[in-house]
Amino acid sequence: MTQNTDHSSNPADKPWGGRFTESTDAFVEAFTASIPFDKRLYKHDIQGSRAHAQMLGKAGLLSPQDVDAILSGLAVIESEIEAGHMEWKVSLEDIHMHVESRLTDRIGMAGKRLHTGRSRNDQVATDIRLWLREQIDGLAHELTRLQSALVELAAREAATILPGFTHLQVAQPITFGHHMLAWFEMLQRDYERLQDCRKRLNVMPLGAAALAGTTYPIDRNYTASLLGFDYPARNSLDAVSDRDFAIEFLSVASLIMMHLSRFSEELILWTSAQFDFVRLPDRFCTGSSIMPQKKNPDVPELVRGKSGRVFGHLIALLTLMKGQTLAYNKDNQEDKEPLFDTVDTLFGCLRAFADMMPHIQPKPEKMRRAALQGFSTATDLADYLVRKGLPFRDAHEVVGKAVGLGVKTERDLSAMTLAELQSFSPVIEEDVFAVLTLEGSVAARDHLGGTAPNQVRQQVEFARQLLAAR
Ligand code: ARG
């Protein structure tokens, strides 16, 4: 008889080994196993098993003694895993089989009865939802921390002036508080999207079994209430095969990363010698091994860079799902690593930003100087002329000529004499200088959504209330 050493384990060792005569190829066993990564779901797998056992007991499908044995066995397994004492083996494929096999080792027959009326297909779908729900709550907390930091920064810098840009060319003066609250608004939408995703995710697949449901008189509403799900999934085929919730989460995650990446880009520009608008604390930066003068904005750069992998994961999961027929397919095992990496990346980036933001130091004189270059109050002069009776198009033309003189003589509009300005339009009077100042310009935009310090303070109050209501 020849011994094939490629054949690792005896088919009789597998929970599904009954119909097999040949053992699994060792490479195939390792290739198809998910335990190296899905062990991360152990807590939620045990949580699901606990609820399933309780439900089986309530429905009279397991004896009270069996339920007790299962519950205490699961508790021991949970602490064994936590203590690092579980031996992980690719021959046991995944977390579901590890928990079940360890349970049977400990408590015997009762352990084998736990799988009544369920399948790994509804089990894994349940585990990921439970896990992701918990992660979403943690991420929402980090998002809130970052939003609070932005609001408090906006409150402190409500009247600090910097140039606002369009096309990265100086456009009009704005307030730093207003700029920070723009970031707050983006993150507020992200927060709402996260909550919305959580709502759709919170539906229980358990009870769908392999794909068609089960012949046992199970009580799915009871299991759902034990696990904190809003209700059991209404269609078993959909329940085991749906990964929309994961894709939806990845799309929310992608939007968050896109926002953080844009934000990073601004911080990188703003800390450059050419802008020099803000200072990042040293502990969020690193130096260069060759250029002694360097202080690099590594944290924002890395966050900008990490956006790429999250966008990639979104595309990976969309592609994973697009060709799958109903119901469960092994392809679905590939949903976990992108999801895990996205959650880890998001936690890291949000934490870095939330920790850094309260310590950003704006440089008001530098920003002010920049706002005085580039004729940022040109629109204010045009609006002034309109108030004096000129049609806007003519006013635009007049200001354009004044800017032309400014470019030629390298002076801002506010640095011109009254006589010079009057040479462009006789309606200009001494009161023009009030509108040409940066303070006058921002204070004049005093309506809902405008950049005036007064509006920023009102929006700060509104934002504080939103955060306090969470
Ligand atoms: N490890 C599997 C996964 O992640 C669990 C479900 C396995 N189901 C099956 N029929 N092979 O999707």
PDB file of C-alpha atoms and ligand atoms in Angstrom, residues 34 38 93-94 96 120-121 124 243 328 330 332-333 335-336, ligand 1:
ATOM      1  CA  SER A  34     -10.429  30.680   6.763  1.00  0.00           C
ATOM      2  CA  ASP A  38     -11.875  34.424  10.801  1.00  0.00           C
ATOM      3  CA  GLU A  93     -11.290  25.105   8.489  1.00  0.00           C
ATOM      4  CA  ASP A  94     -12.936  27.986  10.304  1.00  0.00           C
ATOM      5  CA  HIS A  96     -17.375  27.799  13.576  1.00  0.00           C
ATOM      6  CA  ARG A 120     -22.338  27.464   8.832  1.00  0.00           C
ATOM      7  CA  ASN A 121     -23.934  29.500   6.057  1.00  0.00           C
ATOM      8  CA  VAL A 124     -21.151  33.089   9.300  1.00  0.00           C
ATOM      9  CA  ARG A 243     -23.353  40.770   1.622  1.00  0.00           C
ATOM     10  CA  TYR A 328     -24.196  30.738  -0.468  1.00  0.00           C
ATOM     11  CA  LYS A 330     -17.500  29.723  -0.999  1.00  0.00           C
ATOM     12  CA  ASN A 332     -18.151  34.678   0.274  1.00  0.00           C
ATOM     13  CA  GLN A 333     -15.301  33.627   2.497  1.00  0.00           C
ATOM     14  CA  ASP A 335     -15.488  39.046   2.240  1.00  0.00           C
ATOM     15  CA  LYS A 336     -13.673  39.018   5.574  1.00  0.00           C
TER      16      LYS A 336
HETATM   17  N1  ARG B   1     -15.613  29.883   6.346  1.00  0.00           N
HETATM   18  C1  ARG B   1     -16.840  30.014   5.649  1.00  0.00           C
HETATM   19  C2  ARG B   1     -17.034  31.468   5.176  1.00  0.00           C
HETATM   20  O1  ARG B   1     -16.347  32.302   5.645  1.00  0.00           O
HETATM   21  C3  ARG B   1     -17.968  29.623   6.531  1.00  0.00           C
HETATM   22  C4  ARG B   1     -19.157  29.094   5.788  1.00  0.00           C
HETATM   23  C5  ARG B   1     -18.811  27.798   5.191  1.00  0.00           C
HETATM   24  N2  ARG B   1     -19.947  27.186   4.561  1.00  0.00           N
HETATM   25  C6  ARG B   1     -19.799  26.186   3.697  1.00  0.00           C
HETATM   26  N3  ARG B   1     -20.861  25.684   3.197  1.00  0.00           N
HETATM   27  N4  ARG B   1     -18.610  25.762   3.334  1.00  0.00           N
HETATM   28  O2  ARG B   1     -17.844  31.765   4.346  1.00  0.00           O
END
